[in-house]
Tab-separated table of C-alpha atoms in Angstrom:
chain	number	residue	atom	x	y	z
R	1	UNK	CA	78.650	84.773	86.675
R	2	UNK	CA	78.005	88.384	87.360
R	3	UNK	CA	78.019	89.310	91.389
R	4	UNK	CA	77.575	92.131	92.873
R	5	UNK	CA	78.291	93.560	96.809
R	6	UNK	CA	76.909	96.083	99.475
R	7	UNK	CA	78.984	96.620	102.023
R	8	UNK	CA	77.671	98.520	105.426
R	9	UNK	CA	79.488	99.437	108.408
R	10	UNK	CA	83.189	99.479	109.494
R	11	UNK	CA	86.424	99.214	107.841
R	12	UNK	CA	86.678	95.691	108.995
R	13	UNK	CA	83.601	94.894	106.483
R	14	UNK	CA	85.319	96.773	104.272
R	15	UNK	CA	88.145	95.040	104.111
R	16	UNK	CA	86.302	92.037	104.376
R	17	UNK	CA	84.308	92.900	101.322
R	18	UNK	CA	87.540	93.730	99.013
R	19	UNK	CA	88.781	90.271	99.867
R	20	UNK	CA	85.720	88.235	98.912
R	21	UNK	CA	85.630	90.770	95.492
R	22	UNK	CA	89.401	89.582	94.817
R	23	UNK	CA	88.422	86.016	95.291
R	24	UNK	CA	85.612	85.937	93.336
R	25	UNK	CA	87.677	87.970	90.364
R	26	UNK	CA	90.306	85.271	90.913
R	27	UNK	CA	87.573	82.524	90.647
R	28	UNK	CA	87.146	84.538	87.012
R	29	UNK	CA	83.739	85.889	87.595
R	30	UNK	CA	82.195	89.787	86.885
R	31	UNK	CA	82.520	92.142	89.503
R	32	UNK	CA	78.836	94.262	88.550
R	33	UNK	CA	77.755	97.494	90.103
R	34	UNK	CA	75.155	96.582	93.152
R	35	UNK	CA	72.962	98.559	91.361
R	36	UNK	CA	73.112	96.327	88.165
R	37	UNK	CA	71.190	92.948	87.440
R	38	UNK	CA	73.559	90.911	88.699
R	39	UNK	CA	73.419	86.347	89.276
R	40	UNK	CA	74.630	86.617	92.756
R	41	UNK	CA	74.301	89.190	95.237
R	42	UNK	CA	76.339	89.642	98.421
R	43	UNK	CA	75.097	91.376	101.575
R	44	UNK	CA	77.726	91.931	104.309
R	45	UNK	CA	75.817	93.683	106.932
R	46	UNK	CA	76.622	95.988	110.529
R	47	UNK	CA	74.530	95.592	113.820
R	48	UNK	CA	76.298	98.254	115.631
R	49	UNK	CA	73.062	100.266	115.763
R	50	UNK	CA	69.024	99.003	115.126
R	51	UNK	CA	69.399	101.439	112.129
R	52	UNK	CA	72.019	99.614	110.799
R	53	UNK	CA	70.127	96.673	111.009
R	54	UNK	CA	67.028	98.169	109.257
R	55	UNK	CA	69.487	99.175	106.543
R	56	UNK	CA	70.689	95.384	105.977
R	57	UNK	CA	67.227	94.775	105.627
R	58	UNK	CA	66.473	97.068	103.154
R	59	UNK	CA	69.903	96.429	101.055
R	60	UNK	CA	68.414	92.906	101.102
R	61	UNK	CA	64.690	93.807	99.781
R	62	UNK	CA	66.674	95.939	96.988
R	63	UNK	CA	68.515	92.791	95.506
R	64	UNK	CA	65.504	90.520	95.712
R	65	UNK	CA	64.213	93.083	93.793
R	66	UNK	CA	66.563	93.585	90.945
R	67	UNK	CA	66.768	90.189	89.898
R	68	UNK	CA	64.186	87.798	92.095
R	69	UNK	CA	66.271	84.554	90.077
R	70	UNK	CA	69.121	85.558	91.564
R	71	UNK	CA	70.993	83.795	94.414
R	72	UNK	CA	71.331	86.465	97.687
R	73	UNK	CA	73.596	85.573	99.910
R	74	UNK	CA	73.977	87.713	103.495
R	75	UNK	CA	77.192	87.505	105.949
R	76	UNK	CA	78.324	89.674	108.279
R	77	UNK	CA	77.569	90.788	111.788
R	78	UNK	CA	73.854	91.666	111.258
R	79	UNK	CA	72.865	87.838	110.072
R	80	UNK	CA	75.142	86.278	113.028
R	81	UNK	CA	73.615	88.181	115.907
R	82	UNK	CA	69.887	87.895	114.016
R	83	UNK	CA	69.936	85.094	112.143
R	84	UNK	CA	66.268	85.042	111.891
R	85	UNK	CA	65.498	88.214	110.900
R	86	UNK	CA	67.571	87.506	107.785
R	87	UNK	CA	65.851	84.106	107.444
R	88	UNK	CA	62.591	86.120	107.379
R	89	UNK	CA	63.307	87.969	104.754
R	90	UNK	CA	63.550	84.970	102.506
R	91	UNK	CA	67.233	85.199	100.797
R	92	UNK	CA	69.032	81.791	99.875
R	93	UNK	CA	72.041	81.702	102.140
R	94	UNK	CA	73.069	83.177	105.386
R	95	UNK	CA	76.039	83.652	107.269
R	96	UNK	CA	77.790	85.290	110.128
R	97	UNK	CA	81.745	87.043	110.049
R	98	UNK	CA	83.356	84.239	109.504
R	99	UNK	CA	84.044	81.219	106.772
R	100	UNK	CA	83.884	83.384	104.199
R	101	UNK	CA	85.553	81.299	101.690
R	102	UNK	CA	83.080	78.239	102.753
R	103	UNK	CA	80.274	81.427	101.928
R	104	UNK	CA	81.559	82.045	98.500
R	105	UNK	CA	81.755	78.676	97.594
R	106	UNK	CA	78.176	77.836	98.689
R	107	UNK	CA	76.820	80.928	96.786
R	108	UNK	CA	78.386	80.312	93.860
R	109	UNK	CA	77.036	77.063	93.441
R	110	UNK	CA	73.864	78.121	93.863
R	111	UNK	CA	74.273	80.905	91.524
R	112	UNK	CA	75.795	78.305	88.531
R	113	UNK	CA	73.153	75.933	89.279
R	114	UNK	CA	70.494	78.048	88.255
R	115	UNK	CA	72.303	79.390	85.320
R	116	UNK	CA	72.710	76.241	84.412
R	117	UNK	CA	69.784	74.533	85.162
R	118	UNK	CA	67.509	73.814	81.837
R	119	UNK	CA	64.539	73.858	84.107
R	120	UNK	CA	62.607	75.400	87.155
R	121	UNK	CA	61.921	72.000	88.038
R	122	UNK	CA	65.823	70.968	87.869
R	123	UNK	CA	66.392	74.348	89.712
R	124	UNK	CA	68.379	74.350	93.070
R	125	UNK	CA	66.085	75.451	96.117
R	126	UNK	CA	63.830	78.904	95.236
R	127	UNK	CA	64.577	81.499	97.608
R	128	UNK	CA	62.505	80.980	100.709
R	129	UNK	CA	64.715	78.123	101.882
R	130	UNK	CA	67.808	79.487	103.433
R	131	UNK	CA	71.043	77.628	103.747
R	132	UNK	CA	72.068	78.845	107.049
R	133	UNK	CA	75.848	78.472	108.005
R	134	UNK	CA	75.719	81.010	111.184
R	135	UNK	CA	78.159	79.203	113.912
R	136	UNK	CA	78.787	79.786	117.919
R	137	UNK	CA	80.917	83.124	117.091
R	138	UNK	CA	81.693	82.926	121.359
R	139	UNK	CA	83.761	79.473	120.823
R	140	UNK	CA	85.841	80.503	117.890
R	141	UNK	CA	89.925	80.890	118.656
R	142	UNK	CA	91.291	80.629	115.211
R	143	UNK	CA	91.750	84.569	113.302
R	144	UNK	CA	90.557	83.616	109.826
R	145	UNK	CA	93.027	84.632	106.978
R	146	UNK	CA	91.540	86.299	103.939
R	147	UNK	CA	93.398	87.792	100.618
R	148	UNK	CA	94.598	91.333	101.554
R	149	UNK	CA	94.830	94.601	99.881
R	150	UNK	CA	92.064	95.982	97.546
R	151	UNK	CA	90.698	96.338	94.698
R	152	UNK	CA	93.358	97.149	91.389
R	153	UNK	CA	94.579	100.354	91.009
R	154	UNK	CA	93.742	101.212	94.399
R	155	UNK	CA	96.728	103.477	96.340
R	156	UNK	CA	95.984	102.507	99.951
R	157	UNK	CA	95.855	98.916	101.299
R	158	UNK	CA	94.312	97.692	104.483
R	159	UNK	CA	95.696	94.580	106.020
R	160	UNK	CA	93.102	93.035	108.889
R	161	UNK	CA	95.525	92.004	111.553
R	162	UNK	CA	93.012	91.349	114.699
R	163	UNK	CA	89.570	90.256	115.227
R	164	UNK	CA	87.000	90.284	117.961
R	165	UNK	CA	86.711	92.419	121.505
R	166	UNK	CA	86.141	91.164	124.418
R	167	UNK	CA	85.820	94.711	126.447
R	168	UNK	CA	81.512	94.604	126.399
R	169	UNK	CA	80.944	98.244	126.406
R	170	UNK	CA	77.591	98.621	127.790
R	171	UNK	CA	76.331	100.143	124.369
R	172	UNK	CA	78.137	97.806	122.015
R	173	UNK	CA	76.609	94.728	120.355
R	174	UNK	CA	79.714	93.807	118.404
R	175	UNK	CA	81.337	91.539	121.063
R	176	UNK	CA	78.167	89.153	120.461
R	177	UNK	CA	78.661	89.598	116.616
R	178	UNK	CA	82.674	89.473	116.500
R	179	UNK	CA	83.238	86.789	119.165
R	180	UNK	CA	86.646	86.883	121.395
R	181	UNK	CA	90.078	88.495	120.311
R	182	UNK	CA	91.744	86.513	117.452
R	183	UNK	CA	95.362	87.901	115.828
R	184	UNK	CA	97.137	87.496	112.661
R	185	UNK	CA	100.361	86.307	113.245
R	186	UNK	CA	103.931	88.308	113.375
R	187	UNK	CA	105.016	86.295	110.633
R	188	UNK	CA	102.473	86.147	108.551
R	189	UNK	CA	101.469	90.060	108.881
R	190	UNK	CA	104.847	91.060	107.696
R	191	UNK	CA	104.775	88.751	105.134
R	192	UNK	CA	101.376	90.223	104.151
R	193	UNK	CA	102.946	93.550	104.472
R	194	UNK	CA	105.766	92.499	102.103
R	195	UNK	CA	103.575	91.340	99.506
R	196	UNK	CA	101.683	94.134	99.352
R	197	UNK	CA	104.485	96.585	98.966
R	198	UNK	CA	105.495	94.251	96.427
R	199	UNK	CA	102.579	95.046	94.772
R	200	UNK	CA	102.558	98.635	94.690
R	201	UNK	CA	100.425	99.704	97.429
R	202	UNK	CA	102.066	103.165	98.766
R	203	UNK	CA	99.960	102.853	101.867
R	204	UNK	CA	98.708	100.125	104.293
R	205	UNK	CA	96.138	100.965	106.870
R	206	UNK	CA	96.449	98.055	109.741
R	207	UNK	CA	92.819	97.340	110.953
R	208	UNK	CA	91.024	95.006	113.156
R	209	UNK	CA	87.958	94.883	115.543
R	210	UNK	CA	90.160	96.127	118.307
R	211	UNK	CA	93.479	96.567	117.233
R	212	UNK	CA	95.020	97.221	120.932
R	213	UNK	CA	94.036	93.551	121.615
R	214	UNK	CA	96.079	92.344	118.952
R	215	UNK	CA	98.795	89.594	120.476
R	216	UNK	CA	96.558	88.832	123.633
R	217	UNK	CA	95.514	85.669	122.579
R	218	UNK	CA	99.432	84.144	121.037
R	219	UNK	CA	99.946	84.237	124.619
R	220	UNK	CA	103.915	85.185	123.681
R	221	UNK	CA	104.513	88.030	125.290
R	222	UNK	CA	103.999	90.346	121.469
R	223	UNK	CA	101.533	93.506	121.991
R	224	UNK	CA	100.312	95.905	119.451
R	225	UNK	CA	103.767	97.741	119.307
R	226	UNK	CA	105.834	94.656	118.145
R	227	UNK	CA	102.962	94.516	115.168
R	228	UNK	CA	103.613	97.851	114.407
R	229	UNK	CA	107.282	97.645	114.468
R	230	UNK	CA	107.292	94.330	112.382
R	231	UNK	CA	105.417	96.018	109.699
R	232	UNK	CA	107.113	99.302	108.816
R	233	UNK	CA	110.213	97.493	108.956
R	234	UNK	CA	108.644	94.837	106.401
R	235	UNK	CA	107.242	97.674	104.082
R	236	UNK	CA	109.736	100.346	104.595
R	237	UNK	CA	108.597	101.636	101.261
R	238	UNK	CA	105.301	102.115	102.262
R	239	UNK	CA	103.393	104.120	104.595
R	240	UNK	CA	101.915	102.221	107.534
R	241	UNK	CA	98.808	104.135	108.859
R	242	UNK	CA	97.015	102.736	112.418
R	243	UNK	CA	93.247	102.020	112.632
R	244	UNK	CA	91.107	102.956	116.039
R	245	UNK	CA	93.585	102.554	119.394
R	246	UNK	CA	92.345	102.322	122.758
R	247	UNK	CA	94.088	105.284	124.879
R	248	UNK	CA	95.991	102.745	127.327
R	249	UNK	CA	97.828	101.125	124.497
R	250	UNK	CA	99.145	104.959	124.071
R	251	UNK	CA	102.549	104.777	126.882
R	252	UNK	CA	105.555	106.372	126.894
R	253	UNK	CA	107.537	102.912	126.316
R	254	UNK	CA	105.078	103.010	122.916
R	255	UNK	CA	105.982	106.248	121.355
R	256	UNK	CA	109.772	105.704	122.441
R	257	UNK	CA	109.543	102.460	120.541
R	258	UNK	CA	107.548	103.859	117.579
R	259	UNK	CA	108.675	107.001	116.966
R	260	UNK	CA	111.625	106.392	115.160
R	261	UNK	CA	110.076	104.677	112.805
R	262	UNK	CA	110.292	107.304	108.993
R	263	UNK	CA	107.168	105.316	107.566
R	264	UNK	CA	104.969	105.147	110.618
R	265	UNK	CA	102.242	107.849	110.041
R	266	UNK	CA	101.779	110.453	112.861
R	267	UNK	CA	98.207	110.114	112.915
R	268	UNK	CA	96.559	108.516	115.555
R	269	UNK	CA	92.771	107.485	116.156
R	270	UNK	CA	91.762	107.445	119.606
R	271	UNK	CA	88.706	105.970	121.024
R	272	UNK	CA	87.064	108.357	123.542
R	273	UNK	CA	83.293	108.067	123.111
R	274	UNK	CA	82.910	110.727	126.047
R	275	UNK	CA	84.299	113.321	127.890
R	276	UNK	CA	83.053	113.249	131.031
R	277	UNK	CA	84.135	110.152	133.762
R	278	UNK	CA	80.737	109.996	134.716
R	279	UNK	CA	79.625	108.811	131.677
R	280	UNK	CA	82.398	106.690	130.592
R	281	UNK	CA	81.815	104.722	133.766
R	282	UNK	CA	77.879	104.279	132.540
R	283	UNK	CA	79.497	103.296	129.043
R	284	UNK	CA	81.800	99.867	130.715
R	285	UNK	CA	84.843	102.090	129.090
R	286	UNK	CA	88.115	101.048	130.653
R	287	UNK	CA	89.911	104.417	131.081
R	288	UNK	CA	89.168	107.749	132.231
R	289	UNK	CA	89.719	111.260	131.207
R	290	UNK	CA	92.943	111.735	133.058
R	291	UNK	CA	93.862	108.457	131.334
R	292	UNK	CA	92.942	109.646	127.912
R	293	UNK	CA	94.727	113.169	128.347
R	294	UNK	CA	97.762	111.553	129.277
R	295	UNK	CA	97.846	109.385	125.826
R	296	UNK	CA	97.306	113.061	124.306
R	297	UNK	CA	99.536	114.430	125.701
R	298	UNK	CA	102.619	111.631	124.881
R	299	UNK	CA	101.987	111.349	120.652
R	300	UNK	CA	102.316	115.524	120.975
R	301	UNK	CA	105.108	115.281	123.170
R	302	UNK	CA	107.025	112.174	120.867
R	303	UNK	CA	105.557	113.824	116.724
R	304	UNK	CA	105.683	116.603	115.120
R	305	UNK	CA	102.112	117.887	115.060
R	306	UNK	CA	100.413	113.972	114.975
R	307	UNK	CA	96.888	114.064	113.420
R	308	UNK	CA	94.508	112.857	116.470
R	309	UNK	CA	91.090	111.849	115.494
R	310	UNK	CA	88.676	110.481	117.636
R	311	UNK	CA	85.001	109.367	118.076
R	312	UNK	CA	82.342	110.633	120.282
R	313	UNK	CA	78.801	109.775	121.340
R	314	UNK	CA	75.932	112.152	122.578
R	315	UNK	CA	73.229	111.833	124.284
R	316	UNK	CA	74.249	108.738	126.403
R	317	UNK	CA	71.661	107.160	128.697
R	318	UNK	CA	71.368	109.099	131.602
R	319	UNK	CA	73.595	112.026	129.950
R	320	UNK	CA	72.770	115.547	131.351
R	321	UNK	CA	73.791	119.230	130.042
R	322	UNK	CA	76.604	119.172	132.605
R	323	UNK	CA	77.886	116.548	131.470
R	324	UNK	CA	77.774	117.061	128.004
R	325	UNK	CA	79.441	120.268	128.677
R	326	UNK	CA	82.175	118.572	130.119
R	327	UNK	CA	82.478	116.991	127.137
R	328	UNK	CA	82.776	119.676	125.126
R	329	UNK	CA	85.260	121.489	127.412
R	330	UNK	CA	87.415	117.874	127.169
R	331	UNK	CA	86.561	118.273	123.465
R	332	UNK	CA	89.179	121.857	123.684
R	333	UNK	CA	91.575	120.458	125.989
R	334	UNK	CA	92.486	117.640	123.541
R	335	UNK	CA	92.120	119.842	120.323
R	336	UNK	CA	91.145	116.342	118.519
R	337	UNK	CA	92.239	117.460	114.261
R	338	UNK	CA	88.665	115.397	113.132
R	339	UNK	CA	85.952	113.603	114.814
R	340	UNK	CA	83.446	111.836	114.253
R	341	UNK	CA	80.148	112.863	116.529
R	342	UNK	CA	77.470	110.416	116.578
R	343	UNK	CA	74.024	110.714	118.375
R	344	UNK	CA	73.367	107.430	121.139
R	345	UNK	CA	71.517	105.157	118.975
R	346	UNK	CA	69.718	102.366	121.122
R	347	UNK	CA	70.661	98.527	119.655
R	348	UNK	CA	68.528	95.571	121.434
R	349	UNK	CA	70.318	93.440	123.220
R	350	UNK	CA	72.866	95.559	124.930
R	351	UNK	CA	72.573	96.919	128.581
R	352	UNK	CA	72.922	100.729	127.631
R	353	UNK	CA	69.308	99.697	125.926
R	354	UNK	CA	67.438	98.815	129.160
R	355	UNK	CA	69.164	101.903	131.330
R	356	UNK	CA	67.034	104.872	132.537
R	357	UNK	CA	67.177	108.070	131.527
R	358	UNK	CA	67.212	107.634	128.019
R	359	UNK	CA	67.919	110.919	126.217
R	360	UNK	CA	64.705	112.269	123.655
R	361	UNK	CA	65.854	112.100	120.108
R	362	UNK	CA	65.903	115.682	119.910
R	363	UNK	CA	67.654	116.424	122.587
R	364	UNK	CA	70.441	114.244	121.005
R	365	UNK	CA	70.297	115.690	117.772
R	366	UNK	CA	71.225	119.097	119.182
R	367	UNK	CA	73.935	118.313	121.012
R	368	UNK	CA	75.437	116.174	118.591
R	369	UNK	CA	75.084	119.843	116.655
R	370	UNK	CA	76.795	121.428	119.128
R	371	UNK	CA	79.672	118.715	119.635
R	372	UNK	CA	79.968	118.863	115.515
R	373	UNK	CA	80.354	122.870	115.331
R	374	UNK	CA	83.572	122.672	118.198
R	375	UNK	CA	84.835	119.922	115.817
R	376	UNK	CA	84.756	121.798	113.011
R	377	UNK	CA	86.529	124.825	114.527
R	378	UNK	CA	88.864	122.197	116.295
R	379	UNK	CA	89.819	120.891	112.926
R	380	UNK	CA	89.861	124.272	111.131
R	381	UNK	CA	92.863	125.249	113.859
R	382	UNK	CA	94.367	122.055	112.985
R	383	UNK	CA	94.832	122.550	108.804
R	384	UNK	CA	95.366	126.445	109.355
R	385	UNK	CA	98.663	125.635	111.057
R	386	UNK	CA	99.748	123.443	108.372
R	387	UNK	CA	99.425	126.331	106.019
R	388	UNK	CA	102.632	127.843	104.788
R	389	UNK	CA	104.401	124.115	105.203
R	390	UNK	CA	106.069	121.649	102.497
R	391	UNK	CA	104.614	118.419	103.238
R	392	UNK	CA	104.633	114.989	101.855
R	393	UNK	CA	101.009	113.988	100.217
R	394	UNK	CA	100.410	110.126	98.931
R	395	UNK	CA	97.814	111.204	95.903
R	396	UNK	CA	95.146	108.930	95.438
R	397	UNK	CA	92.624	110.332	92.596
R	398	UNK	CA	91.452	112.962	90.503
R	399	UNK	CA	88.295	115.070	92.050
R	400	UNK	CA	87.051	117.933	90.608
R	401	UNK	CA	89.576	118.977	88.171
R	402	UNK	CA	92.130	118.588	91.429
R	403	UNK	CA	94.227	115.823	92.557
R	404	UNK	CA	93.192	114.913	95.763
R	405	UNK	CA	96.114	113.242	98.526
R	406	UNK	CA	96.512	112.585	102.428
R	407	UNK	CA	99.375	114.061	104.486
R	408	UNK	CA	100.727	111.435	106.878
R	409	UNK	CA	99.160	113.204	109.565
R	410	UNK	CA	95.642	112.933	107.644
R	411	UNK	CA	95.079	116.259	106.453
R	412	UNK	CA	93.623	116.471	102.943
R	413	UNK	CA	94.944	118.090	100.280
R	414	UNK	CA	94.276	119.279	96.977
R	415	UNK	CA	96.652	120.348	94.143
R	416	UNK	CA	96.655	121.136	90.343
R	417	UNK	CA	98.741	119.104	88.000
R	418	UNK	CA	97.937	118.297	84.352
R	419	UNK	CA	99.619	114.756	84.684
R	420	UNK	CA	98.341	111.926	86.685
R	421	UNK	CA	99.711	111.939	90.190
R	422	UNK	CA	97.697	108.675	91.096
R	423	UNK	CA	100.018	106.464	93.961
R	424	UNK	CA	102.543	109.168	93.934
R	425	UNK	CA	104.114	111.166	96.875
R	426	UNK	CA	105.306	114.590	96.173
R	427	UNK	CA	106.339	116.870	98.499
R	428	UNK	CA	103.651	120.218	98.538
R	429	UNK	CA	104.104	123.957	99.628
R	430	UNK	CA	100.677	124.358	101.654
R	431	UNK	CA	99.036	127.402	100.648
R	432	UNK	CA	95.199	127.893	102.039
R	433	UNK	CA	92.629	125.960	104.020
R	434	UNK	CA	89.038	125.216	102.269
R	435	UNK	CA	85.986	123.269	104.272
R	436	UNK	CA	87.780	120.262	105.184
R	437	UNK	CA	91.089	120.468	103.538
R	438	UNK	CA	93.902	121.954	102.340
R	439	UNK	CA	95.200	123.449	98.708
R	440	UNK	CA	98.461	123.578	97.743
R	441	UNK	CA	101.178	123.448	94.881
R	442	UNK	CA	103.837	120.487	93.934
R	443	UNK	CA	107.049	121.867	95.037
R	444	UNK	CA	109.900	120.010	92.480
């Protein structure tokens, strides 16, 4: 059969999404284009804002659409959190973040049934009826293992190691939708890690709901830094590259454990959401500013110019210009290398939803102007001090005429070569700054 998938929201999705695509290839069906007339369509959806939500909904319309005989099929943390908002919508099965396997099974008998069915009347249910397979997400304990890696010919690799969170920030639905921490095993993740050096892979990004959780439920004593260890030692061909940390998991027992490590890459993405303690109280966030400053402040003191990245929310409940200010002056002191600025979106069903004070749309939309435009200079600091170094770059496609590559500290780069540099590192004499990344030449 022909199958297609849209994939919205996090890297956890996405990983999530390359898995069911490699077990469905395996299984020996088409891998289609969403946009394409396809048998079977997938829909693995976010809830982390209501416009993510309306966005599932309207992926969802758009398959129905394209093919109404088709079997549609949504999963993800959208359909477990609404279930019947998805059943509304009429589509034939529904599911939450887990069982994904059981999922694919169940859609692709539907889908060969009505392939193969010589009548309507012999036909499996029409859509209208949904299968629904969405469980109690709150009682599950066991982390669900699915293929890893991604698609062929890809350079980079993610490897889920950790679901769930169980920190309920006050704006955060995903708690509800992920359910309580679950972790990949030591052994298996460097086994994982193995294989997937094995298979070429030049780069595996580690990634999870909350990675910083990951060991808390083995109960065994192992935290996020004997993951970390384990795996560049089990891929010491490869670069291992962290997904979002939690600024407490940053100590100085962690760097002086990590830092030795030659494949570990100095870039680091740290959760702050705000700069201002007031707000991060409002927010149910588990640190402070100090806090965050002094995980800063240890990666710069332990690498060699680390790539920190971060996220940040305007226009919080209750937010005023003060405060937002602060957040911009926090913004300078941490000179973050790339962010990503988001305006407070409200999602049902979380407290920061019912507080006062809720900020006007525009008002949000400016600041989160004014946040982006110290970013931007932030990160323009950041590549112009790279300029003039030789520096490793992983290349990972042709763009433009140029081949396009990622320093280990997450800078982008651009270089000319007339043969293919695809899942090759070559060492490159940094010679300007564009937009948002670097240009350079190979250096032999």
């Amino acid at each position: 059969m022909k199958f297609a998938i849209y994939t919205l929201g996090c890297k956890v999705n996405q990983y999530e999404t390359q898995a069911m695509e490699a077990e469905l290839l395996r299984r020996g069906h088409q891998l289609v284009p969403f946009e394409d007339r396809a048998d079977a369509y997938i829909i693995n959806t976010c809830a982390v804002t209501a416009m993510s939500g309306h966005k599932s909904r309207q992926i969802i319309r758009r398959a129905q659409k394209q093919n109404s005989a088709a079997a549609v099929g949504v999963c993800g943390c959208y359909s477990q959190v609404e279930p019947q908002a998805v059943e509304a919508l009429g589509v034939d099965l529904i599911s939450g973040p887990s069982g994904r396997m059981a999922f694919l099974d169940e859609l692709e008998g539907l889908a060969t049934a009505r392939l193969e069915s010589p009548s309507p009347q012999e036909a499996p249910p029409a859509p209208g009826t949904p299968r629904i397979t969405v469980g109690n997400i709150m009682s599950t304990r066991t982390f669900e293992e699915l293929p890893s890696g991604g698609l062929e010919g890809r350079t980079r690799a993610m490897l889920k190691v950790e679901d769930g969170c169980v920190n309920f920030c006050s704006y955060c639905i995903i708690p509800y939708a992920r359910g309580p921490v679950r972790s990949l095993p030591l052994a298996r993740a460097e086994e994982e890690a193995r294989a997937l050096e094995e298979r070429g892979y030049r780069e595996i990004v580690l990634t999870g709901i909350e990675i910083s959780s990951w060991g808390q439920d083995l109960k065994n004593g192992q935290g996020p830094a004997d993951l970390i260890r384990a795996v560049c030692q089990a891929a010491p061909h490869c670069r291992i590259r962290l997904g979002s940390l939690e600024p407490r998991t940053v100590t100085e027992e962690f760097c002086r454990q990590l830092s030795s490590l030659h494949n570990l890459c100095p870039h680091f993405h740290l959760s702050l959401q705000s700069g201002c303690d007031a707000t991060l109280k409002r927010m149910n966030r588990k640190y402070d500013t100090a806090r965050y400053v002094e995980s800063v402040e240890l990666l710069r003191k332990h690498y060699v110019n680390p790539g920190i990245t971060t996220d940040l929310i305007v226009g919080f409940p209750g937010e005023t210009e003060e405060e937002f200010s602060q957040t911009l002056d926090f913004m300078e002191r941490c000179a973050f290398t790339a962010m990503h600025i988001f305006p407070y979106s409200r999602r049902p069903g979380t407290p920061a939803d019912k507080m006062p004070e809720q900020i006007p749309n525009a008002v949000k939309e400016e600041r989160a102007r004014r946040a982006a435009a110290v970013a931007d200079r932030l990160q323009a600091t950041f590549l112009q001090s790279l300029v003039g170094q030789t520096i490793p770059v992983l290349f990972e496609e042709e763009k433009g005429g140029l081949w396009r590559g990622h320093t280990p500290n997450y800078a982008e780069v651009f270089v000319s070569s007339e043969k293919s540099l695809h899942n090759i590192e070559m060492s490159v004499r940094i010679t300007s700054t564009g937009d948002t990344g670097l240009t350079g030449s190979l250096v032999s």
